[in-house]
Short mmCIF file of C-alpha atoms in Angstrom, two decimals:
data_model
loop_
_atom_site.label_atom_id
_atom_site.label_comp_id
_atom_site.label_asym_id
_atom_site.label_seq_id
_atom_site.Cartn_x
_atom_site.Cartn_y
_atom_site.Cartn_z
CA MET S 1 -103.59 39.56 -165.79
CA PRO S 2 -101.14 36.67 -165.93
CA SER S 3 -100.56 35.17 -169.34
CA LEU S 4 -101.63 31.67 -170.29
CA LYS S 5 -98.11 30.40 -169.90
CA ASP S 6 -97.82 31.86 -166.40
CA LEU S 7 -101.05 30.20 -165.37
CA LYS S 8 -99.90 26.89 -166.77
CA ASN S 9 -96.66 27.10 -164.81
CA ARG S 10 -98.47 27.95 -161.61
CA ILE S 11 -100.84 25.04 -161.97
CA ALA S 12 -97.91 22.72 -162.51
CA SER S 13 -96.09 24.00 -159.44
CA VAL S 14 -99.14 23.77 -157.19
CA LYS S 15 -99.68 20.25 -158.42
CA ALA S 16 -96.11 19.36 -157.52
CA THR S 17 -96.60 20.82 -154.03
CA GLN S 18 -99.79 18.87 -153.63
CA LYS S 19 -97.99 15.68 -154.48
CA ILE S 20 -95.42 16.38 -151.80
CA THR S 21 -97.96 17.22 -149.11
CA LYS S 22 -99.97 14.15 -150.00
CA ALA S 23 -96.90 11.95 -149.66
CA MET S 24 -96.02 13.61 -146.35
CA LYS S 25 -99.50 12.98 -145.09
CA MET S 26 -99.25 9.32 -145.92
CA VAL S 27 -95.85 9.02 -144.30
CA ALA S 28 -97.20 10.75 -141.20
CA ALA S 29 -100.16 8.38 -141.11
CA ALA S 30 -97.88 5.36 -141.21
CA LYS S 31 -95.61 6.83 -138.54
CA LEU S 32 -98.60 7.75 -136.43
CA ARG S 33 -99.77 4.19 -136.41
CA ARG S 34 -96.36 3.01 -135.31
CA ALA S 35 -96.13 5.70 -132.65
CA GLN S 36 -99.53 4.78 -131.32
CA GLU S 37 -98.51 1.16 -131.13
CA ALA S 38 -95.37 2.10 -129.23
CA ALA S 39 -97.37 4.22 -126.80
CA GLU S 40 -99.80 1.38 -126.37
CA ALA S 41 -97.01 -1.12 -125.72
CA ALA S 42 -95.43 1.13 -123.12
CA ARG S 43 -98.64 1.52 -121.18
CA PRO S 44 -98.57 -1.67 -119.04
CA TYR S 45 -95.21 -0.75 -117.61
CA SER S 46 -96.12 2.77 -116.57
CA GLN S 47 -99.44 1.61 -115.16
CA ARG S 48 -97.75 -1.06 -113.09
CA MET S 49 -95.15 1.43 -112.04
CA SER S 50 -97.63 3.94 -110.71
CA ALA S 51 -99.64 1.22 -108.96
CA VAL S 52 -96.57 -0.10 -107.23
CA LEU S 53 -95.38 3.38 -106.45
CA SER S 54 -98.54 4.50 -104.73
CA ASN S 55 -98.53 1.21 -102.88
CA ILE S 56 -95.05 1.74 -101.50
CA ALA S 57 -95.59 5.42 -100.90
CA GLN S 58 -98.41 4.46 -98.60
CA ALA S 59 -96.28 1.94 -96.79
CA VAL S 60 -93.44 4.36 -96.28
CA GLY S 61 -95.70 7.27 -95.53
CA ALA S 62 -94.31 10.74 -95.16
CA ASP S 63 -91.64 9.91 -92.65
CA ASP S 64 -88.11 11.15 -93.01
CA SER S 65 -86.81 8.06 -94.72
CA ALA S 66 -88.67 8.94 -97.90
CA PRO S 67 -86.18 9.99 -100.59
CA ARG S 68 -85.77 13.67 -101.27
CA LEU S 69 -86.79 13.20 -104.89
CA MET S 70 -90.23 12.42 -103.58
CA THR S 71 -90.59 14.87 -100.75
CA GLY S 72 -88.78 17.67 -102.52
CA THR S 73 -86.38 20.10 -100.92
CA GLY S 74 -89.11 21.83 -99.02
CA ARG S 75 -88.71 25.00 -101.06
CA ASP S 76 -90.04 26.06 -104.41
CA GLN S 77 -87.66 28.82 -105.32
CA THR S 78 -85.96 27.37 -108.36
CA HIS S 79 -88.03 25.74 -111.06
CA LEU S 80 -86.72 23.48 -113.76
CA LEU S 81 -88.91 23.18 -116.82
CA VAL S 82 -88.28 20.34 -119.20
CA VAL S 83 -89.97 21.29 -122.45
CA CYS S 84 -90.43 18.45 -124.93
CA THR S 85 -91.23 19.36 -128.50
CA ALA S 86 -90.73 17.82 -131.90
CA GLU S 87 -87.55 17.96 -133.92
CA ARG S 88 -89.24 18.97 -137.11
CA GLY S 89 -91.76 21.51 -138.17
CA LEU S 90 -94.54 21.29 -140.74
CA CYS S 91 -96.94 19.95 -138.17
CA GLY S 92 -99.39 22.77 -137.71
CA GLY S 93 -99.48 24.43 -134.35
CA PHE S 94 -98.06 21.47 -132.51
CA ASN S 95 -94.72 22.92 -131.45
CA SER S 96 -95.87 26.45 -130.88
CA GLN S 97 -98.72 25.18 -128.72
CA ILE S 98 -96.35 23.50 -126.32
CA ALA S 99 -93.90 26.38 -126.43
CA ARG S 100 -96.62 28.93 -125.77
CA PHE S 101 -97.92 26.91 -122.86
CA ALA S 102 -94.43 26.68 -121.39
CA ARG S 103 -93.79 30.37 -122.03
CA ASP S 104 -96.91 31.40 -120.14
CA HIS S 105 -95.77 29.24 -117.29
CA VAL S 106 -92.30 30.78 -117.28
CA ARG S 107 -93.72 34.30 -117.29
CA LYS S 108 -95.99 33.47 -114.39
CA LEU S 109 -93.09 32.06 -112.40
CA LEU S 110 -90.89 35.03 -113.19
CA VAL S 111 -93.58 37.43 -112.03
CA GLU S 112 -93.75 35.50 -108.79
CA GLY S 113 -90.05 36.10 -108.39
CA LYS S 114 -88.91 32.52 -108.86
CA THR S 115 -85.78 31.42 -110.60
CA VAL S 116 -86.46 29.50 -113.76
CA LYS S 117 -84.23 27.09 -115.62
CA ILE S 118 -85.18 25.43 -118.87
CA VAL S 119 -84.08 22.22 -120.48
CA CYS S 120 -85.25 21.85 -124.06
CA VAL S 121 -85.88 18.48 -125.60
CA GLY S 122 -86.30 18.80 -129.33
CA LYS S 123 -85.08 21.46 -131.66
CA LYS S 124 -88.28 23.36 -132.33
CA GLY S 125 -89.02 24.22 -128.74
CA PHE S 126 -85.47 25.46 -128.35
CA ASP S 127 -85.82 27.68 -131.40
CA ILE S 128 -88.98 29.26 -130.09
CA LEU S 129 -88.00 29.66 -126.44
CA ARG S 130 -84.53 30.92 -127.29
CA ARG S 131 -86.02 34.13 -128.62
CA GLU S 132 -87.32 35.14 -125.26
CA PHE S 133 -85.51 33.17 -122.59
CA ALA S 134 -82.09 32.50 -124.08
CA SER S 135 -80.40 33.12 -120.74
CA LEU S 136 -82.64 30.69 -118.88
CA ILE S 137 -81.98 27.68 -121.07
CA ILE S 138 -79.33 25.60 -119.35
CA ASP S 139 -79.36 22.56 -121.55
CA ARG S 140 -80.88 21.00 -124.60
CA VAL S 141 -81.31 17.45 -125.70
CA ASP S 142 -81.14 16.67 -129.36
CA LEU S 143 -83.07 13.67 -130.58
CA ARG S 144 -82.74 14.43 -134.23
CA GLU S 145 -80.53 11.46 -134.93
CA VAL S 146 -82.89 9.11 -133.12
CA LYS S 147 -85.13 7.21 -135.47
CA LYS S 148 -87.20 5.43 -132.89
CA ILE S 149 -87.42 6.69 -129.36
CA GLY S 150 -86.19 4.02 -127.02
CA PHE S 151 -86.17 3.86 -123.27
CA GLU S 152 -82.45 4.72 -123.28
CA ASN S 153 -83.19 8.18 -124.66
CA ALA S 154 -85.67 8.85 -121.91
CA ASP S 155 -83.36 7.35 -119.34
CA GLN S 156 -80.63 9.76 -120.35
CA ILE S 157 -82.92 12.72 -119.83
CA GLY S 158 -84.13 11.25 -116.55
CA LYS S 159 -80.57 10.83 -115.32
CA LYS S 160 -79.78 14.38 -116.32
CA ILE S 161 -82.69 15.66 -114.28
CA ILE S 162 -81.70 13.60 -111.26
CA GLY S 163 -78.10 14.74 -111.59
CA LEU S 164 -79.20 18.37 -111.55
CA PHE S 165 -81.39 17.70 -108.55
CA GLU S 166 -78.57 16.11 -106.62
CA LYS S 167 -76.43 19.13 -107.29
CA GLY S 168 -79.20 21.25 -105.83
CA GLU S 169 -79.83 23.07 -109.08
CA PHE S 170 -83.59 23.16 -108.66
CA ASP S 171 -86.41 22.51 -106.22
CA VAL S 172 -89.33 21.74 -108.47
CA CYS S 173 -89.22 20.06 -111.85
CA THR S 174 -92.07 20.19 -114.32
CA LEU S 175 -92.29 18.33 -117.60
CA PHE S 176 -94.04 19.95 -120.54
CA TYR S 177 -95.29 17.82 -123.35
CA SER S 178 -98.32 17.34 -125.50
CA GLU S 179 -100.82 14.74 -124.51
CA PHE S 180 -102.14 12.74 -127.40
CA LYS S 181 -105.92 12.77 -127.23
CA SER S 182 -106.73 11.97 -130.82
CA VAL S 183 -105.37 12.60 -134.27
CA ILE S 184 -106.84 16.08 -134.36
CA SER S 185 -106.45 17.06 -130.74
CA GLN S 186 -103.23 17.30 -128.77
CA VAL S 187 -103.34 19.02 -125.45
CA PRO S 188 -100.22 20.68 -124.02
CA THR S 189 -99.74 19.32 -120.53
CA ALA S 190 -97.57 20.09 -117.54
CA LEU S 191 -96.55 17.23 -115.31
CA GLN S 192 -94.71 17.67 -112.06
CA LEU S 193 -91.78 15.29 -111.80
CA VAL S 194 -90.01 16.46 -108.65
CA PRO S 195 -91.29 16.29 -105.96
CA ALA S 196 -93.02 13.23 -107.33
CA ALA S 197 -96.75 13.63 -107.40
CA VAL S 198 -97.66 10.19 -106.19
CA SER S 199 -101.31 9.52 -105.80
CA THR S 200 -101.86 8.10 -102.36
CA ASP S 201 -105.54 7.58 -102.86
CA ALA S 202 -106.75 4.71 -100.80
CA ALA S 203 -109.11 3.93 -103.66
CA ASP S 204 -106.59 2.96 -106.30
CA ALA S 205 -104.42 1.10 -103.86
CA GLY S 206 -107.51 -0.67 -102.61
CA ALA S 207 -106.11 -4.09 -103.36
CA ALA S 208 -103.01 -3.25 -101.39
CA ALA S 209 -102.00 -6.48 -99.80
CA ILE S 210 -99.62 -6.42 -96.91
CA TYR S 211 -96.39 -6.71 -98.75
CA GLU S 212 -93.08 -8.00 -97.65
CA TYR S 213 -90.36 -5.71 -98.88
CA GLU S 214 -86.95 -6.82 -99.84
CA PRO S 215 -84.55 -5.09 -99.01
CA ASP S 216 -87.03 -2.67 -97.40
CA ALA S 217 -89.72 -0.27 -98.51
CA GLY S 218 -87.61 2.85 -98.23
CA GLU S 219 -84.79 1.39 -100.26
CA ILE S 220 -87.10 0.13 -102.95
CA LEU S 221 -88.71 3.52 -103.07
CA SER S 222 -85.42 5.31 -103.55
CA ASP S 223 -84.69 2.91 -106.37
CA LEU S 224 -88.11 3.37 -107.89
CA ILE S 225 -88.44 7.12 -107.88
CA PRO S 226 -85.58 7.82 -110.29
CA ARG S 227 -86.82 5.04 -112.50
CA ASN S 228 -90.27 6.53 -112.38
CA ILE S 229 -88.91 9.84 -113.63
CA SER S 230 -87.38 8.12 -116.64
CA VAL S 231 -90.62 6.27 -117.27
CA GLN S 232 -92.61 9.47 -117.16
CA VAL S 233 -90.20 11.14 -119.56
CA PHE S 234 -90.41 8.13 -121.83
CA ARG S 235 -94.18 8.27 -121.81
CA ALA S 236 -94.12 11.98 -122.56
CA LEU S 237 -91.75 11.44 -125.48
CA LEU S 238 -93.91 8.72 -126.92
CA GLU S 239 -97.04 10.81 -126.56
CA ASN S 240 -95.20 13.65 -128.21
CA VAL S 241 -94.21 11.56 -131.20
CA ALA S 242 -97.75 10.34 -131.63
CA GLY S 243 -99.06 13.90 -131.26
CA GLU S 244 -96.52 15.28 -133.70
CA MET S 245 -97.47 12.73 -136.31
CA GLY S 246 -101.16 13.34 -135.74
CA ALA S 247 -100.70 17.08 -136.08
CA LYS S 248 -98.54 16.63 -139.14
CA MET S 249 -101.12 14.39 -140.70
CA SER S 250 -103.95 16.86 -140.31
CA ALA S 251 -101.74 19.79 -141.34
CA MET S 252 -100.69 17.98 -144.48
CA ASP S 253 -104.26 16.95 -145.16
CA ASN S 254 -105.28 20.59 -145.00
CA ALA S 255 -102.42 21.58 -147.25
CA THR S 256 -103.40 18.95 -149.80
CA ARG S 257 -106.97 20.16 -149.77
CA ASN S 258 -105.93 23.78 -150.14
CA ALA S 259 -103.72 22.89 -153.05
CA GLY S 260 -106.66 21.11 -154.66
CA GLU S 261 -108.83 24.19 -154.31
CA MET S 262 -106.11 26.37 -155.70
CA ILE S 263 -105.68 24.11 -158.71
CA ASN S 264 -109.41 24.25 -159.39
CA LYS S 265 -109.41 28.02 -159.26
CA LEU S 266 -106.36 28.34 -161.44
CA THR S 267 -107.69 25.85 -163.98
CA LEU S 268 -110.92 27.82 -164.18
CA SER S 269 -109.21 31.09 -164.92
CA TYR S 270 -106.84 29.31 -167.31
CA ASN S 271 -109.76 27.93 -169.30
CA ARG S 272 -111.59 31.23 -169.25
CA GLN S 273 -108.60 33.05 -170.55
CA ARG S 274 -107.96 30.51 -173.25
CA GLN S 275 -111.58 30.83 -174.36
CA ALA S 276 -111.27 34.60 -174.37
CA GLN S 277 -108.24 34.37 -176.54
CA ILE S 278 -109.97 32.07 -179.02
CA THR S 279 -112.95 34.41 -179.19
CA LYS S 280 -110.63 37.34 -179.73
CA GLU S 281 -108.87 35.59 -182.59
CA LEU S 282 -112.19 34.67 -184.19
CA ILE S 283 -113.39 38.24 -183.97
CA GLU S 284 -110.19 39.38 -185.60
CA ILE S 285 -110.61 36.93 -188.46
CA ILE S 286 -114.29 37.69 -188.96
CA SER S 287 -113.90 41.44 -188.86
CA GLY S 288 -110.93 41.10 -191.25
CA ALA S 289 -113.09 39.13 -193.68
CA GLU S 290 -115.95 41.63 -193.39
CA ALA S 291 -113.68 44.56 -194.17
CA LEU S 292 -112.81 43.07 -197.53
CA MET D 1 -99.08 -28.45 -110.00
CA ALA D 2 -100.53 -25.06 -109.24
CA ASP D 3 -99.75 -22.40 -111.75
CA PHE D 4 -99.94 -18.62 -111.72
CA ASN D 5 -99.77 -15.73 -114.11
CA PHE D 6 -96.34 -14.31 -114.84
CA GLU D 7 -95.74 -11.06 -116.69
CA LEU D 8 -92.42 -9.75 -117.88
CA VAL D 9 -92.72 -6.09 -118.79
CA SER D 10 -90.11 -3.74 -120.16
CA PRO D 11 -90.75 -0.02 -120.70
CA GLU D 12 -91.06 -0.60 -124.40
CA ARG D 13 -93.43 -3.52 -124.42
CA LEU D 14 -94.99 -6.48 -122.71
CA LEU D 15 -92.52 -9.26 -123.32
CA LEU D 16 -94.27 -12.21 -121.79
CA SER D 17 -97.57 -12.96 -120.16
CA GLU D 18 -98.41 -16.57 -119.53
CA ARG D 19 -99.28 -19.25 -117.00
CA VAL D 20 -96.22 -20.63 -115.33
CA THR D 21 -95.47 -22.95 -112.47
CA GLU D 22 -92.19 -21.55 -111.35
CA VAL D 23 -90.03 -18.48 -111.87
CA VAL D 24 -86.52 -17.88 -110.58
CA ILE D 25 -85.67 -14.20 -110.26
CA PRO D 26 -82.37 -12.59 -109.30
CA ALA D 27 -83.64 -10.57 -106.35
CA ALA D 28 -81.53 -7.94 -104.65
CA GLU D 29 -80.72 -10.23 -101.76
CA GLY D 30 -80.14 -13.42 -103.65
CA GLU D 31 -82.01 -15.54 -106.11
CA MET D 32 -85.52 -16.50 -105.24
CA THR D 33 -87.96 -18.94 -106.71
CA VAL D 34 -91.53 -17.83 -106.98
CA MET D 35 -94.27 -20.43 -107.09
CA ALA D 36 -98.04 -20.17 -106.87
CA ASN D 37 -99.47 -18.72 -103.64
CA HIS D 38 -96.31 -16.89 -102.76
CA ALA D 39 -96.64 -14.33 -99.98
CA PRO D 40 -97.03 -10.78 -101.32
CA THR D 41 -93.52 -9.50 -101.82
CA MET D 42 -91.92 -6.60 -103.53
CA THR D 43 -88.28 -6.70 -104.36
CA THR D 44 -85.74 -4.98 -106.51
CA ILE D 45 -83.80 -7.16 -108.88
CA LYS D 46 -80.23 -6.96 -109.99
CA PRO D 47 -78.89 -7.80 -113.44
CA GLY D 48 -79.12 -11.53 -113.90
CA VAL D 49 -81.01 -14.38 -115.47
CA VAL D 50 -84.72 -14.99 -115.01
CA THR D 51 -85.73 -18.60 -115.51
CA VAL D 52 -89.36 -19.17 -116.38
CA LYS D 53 -90.91 -22.63 -116.26
CA ALA D 54 -94.19 -22.71 -118.15
CA THR D 55 -97.08 -25.03 -117.32
CA ASP D 56 -96.06 -27.38 -120.10
CA GLY D 57 -92.64 -27.74 -118.55
CA LYS D 58 -90.86 -25.63 -121.13
CA VAL D 59 -88.08 -23.54 -119.64
CA THR D 60 -87.17 -20.14 -121.04
CA ARG D 61 -84.43 -17.89 -119.80
CA TYR D 62 -84.22 -14.13 -120.04
CA VAL D 63 -81.47 -11.75 -119.13
CA VAL D 64 -82.72 -8.70 -117.26
CA PHE D 65 -80.81 -5.55 -116.42
CA GLY D 66 -82.23 -4.38 -113.14
CA GLY D 67 -85.79 -3.57 -112.26
CA PHE D 68 -88.19 -4.81 -109.65
CA ALA D 69 -90.74 -7.55 -109.09
CA ASP D 70 -94.20 -7.39 -107.64
CA ILE D 71 -95.28 -10.77 -106.32
CA LEU D 72 -98.82 -11.62 -105.28
CA PRO D 73 -100.36 -14.99 -104.43
CA THR D 74 -102.20 -14.88 -107.74
CA GLY D 75 -99.43 -13.67 -109.99
CA CYS D 76 -96.06 -12.14 -110.44
CA THR D 77 -95.09 -9.08 -112.44
CA LEU D 78 -91.52 -8.34 -113.28
CA LEU D 79 -90.81 -4.80 -114.38
CA ALA D 80 -87.42 -4.95 -116.03
CA GLU D 81 -85.44 -2.01 -117.28
CA SER D 82 -84.67 -4.10 -120.30
CA ALA D 83 -84.93 -7.81 -120.91
CA VAL D 84 -83.56 -10.05 -123.63
CA PRO D 85 -83.95 -13.79 -124.21
CA VAL D 86 -80.68 -15.47 -123.30
CA GLY D 87 -80.07 -16.77 -126.81
CA GLU D 88 -80.16 -13.31 -128.34
CA LEU D 89 -77.61 -11.76 -126.06
CA SER D 90 -74.02 -11.58 -127.12
CA ARG D 91 -70.97 -11.00 -125.03
CA ALA D 92 -70.29 -7.81 -126.95
CA ALA D 93 -73.63 -6.36 -125.88
CA ILE D 94 -72.86 -6.98 -122.24
CA GLU D 95 -69.40 -5.56 -122.56
CA LYS D 96 -70.82 -2.46 -124.14
CA ARG D 97 -73.11 -1.96 -121.17
CA ILE D 98 -70.24 -2.46 -118.76
CA GLU D 99 -68.24 0.11 -120.65
CA ILE D 100 -71.06 2.63 -120.44
CA ALA D 101 -71.38 1.99 -116.73
CA ARG D 102 -67.63 2.49 -116.27
CA ALA D 103 -67.77 5.80 -118.06
CA GLU D 104 -70.62 6.78 -115.79
CA LEU D 105 -68.61 5.75 -112.76
CA GLU D 106 -65.91 8.21 -113.66
CA ASN D 107 -68.39 11.05 -113.83
CA ALA D 108 -70.30 10.08 -110.71
CA SER D 109 -69.75 12.25 -107.70
CA ALA D 110 -72.01 10.94 -104.95
CA ASP D 111 -70.56 7.95 -103.12
CA GLU D 112 -73.88 6.15 -102.99
CA HIS D 113 -74.24 6.48 -106.70
CA LYS D 114 -70.73 5.13 -107.15
CA THR D 115 -71.38 2.02 -105.10
CA GLY D 116 -74.54 1.49 -107.08
CA ILE D 117 -72.68 1.54 -110.34
CA GLU D 118 -69.89 -0.64 -108.98
CA GLN D 119 -72.42 -3.22 -107.92
CA PHE D 120 -73.97 -3.02 -111.35
CA ILE D 121 -70.63 -3.63 -113.01
CA ALA D 122 -69.91 -6.56 -110.72
CA SER D 123 -73.17 -8.31 -111.46
CA MET D 124 -72.80 -7.57 -115.14
CA THR D 125 -69.38 -9.15 -115.13
CA ALA D 126 -70.81 -12.19 -113.39
CA LEU D 127 -73.56 -12.29 -115.96
CA ASN D 128 -71.00 -12.25 -118.71
CA GLY D 129 -69.62 -15.53 -117.40
CA ILE D 130 -73.01 -17.19 -116.97
CA VAL D 131 -74.45 -16.31 -120.31
CA VAL D 132 -71.51 -17.32 -122.37
CA ALA D 133 -71.12 -20.56 -120.46
CA ALA D 134 -74.75 -21.42 -121.08
#
């Protein structure tokens, strides 16, 4: 049985923790709002981009002039996985969800006898994947110093991927990130970057006017595809930030609630014990008086 | 005068969306002026100045750093890698970009890539002159 003083100390420390988690929750909520706004603001560009892309892809068709980034190398022996996670923990299962999803994918590829290379974006994913696939990780991108994710950050990663592709380091590139569905639900997602999965549905290019291309469709396409990769990475990073903040918010909310419950329980046993002590003292006094 | 809808979009946000009568864009093969009912055209753009003339006659100028434009009879969308109003751009900012491009040039291996960067540097240098003169 802990003494009264012990109980008092524990209540105080749980209260202090609760204050911290509450503050973290509020910070996460504010950051979430900002992240959502950023994701929202970036949407028109990526929408336009994919519309234009599918438009041109149709015009160029699958002839030989299409850039290799789009058609791929024709093999699928070497896979590059770009795993985007958060830089910080304390956000529930957010990071491990992505990492687990990527890990399952890696295992599947390894069983199929493919070569796998991993690029980690974000510290947490690196920490988790390093345990199992340390030899497969060829690079990592650190965004810890970055306060607000800008297009330049994504562009750097995009350029890195393209550079590796040009050196023939991989055949297929897949991006792993967490899609932001809502504050409480983030879904780990895999997105194929190379060869570019361009939707050539006649339906969504329905308004396809007959365009004039300047310089020409093929050249525009080879300019667009690398840019598209950066845009996709950018979108993934933004979704990730929003997801991280959402996960952190609900994790911290849970923590605050748990702390509250704990305080209630501790206060109850504190009061009970204090009462017991008072009763004990009274009994001692009364029985002392009776003995006289 | 007929007007049309012009949108200037950067990856980070929608910079401008308004009715305009005339837009001059630095297309890959020379400057071109887009007016209402332009034939559908798609073009890449090189670093340069975009001049937007709104319906009320007000002229605004933006500096863009590469991207592409999607022109339809009913509107024009410019997807820029990054865009800044001319007034907010300093010579130092341009020089910084040129420096980054130079560093990239040294690391580049593929010839095509190299020419691309060299072209970029050239148009940036030209831009440097224009902007500061303005």
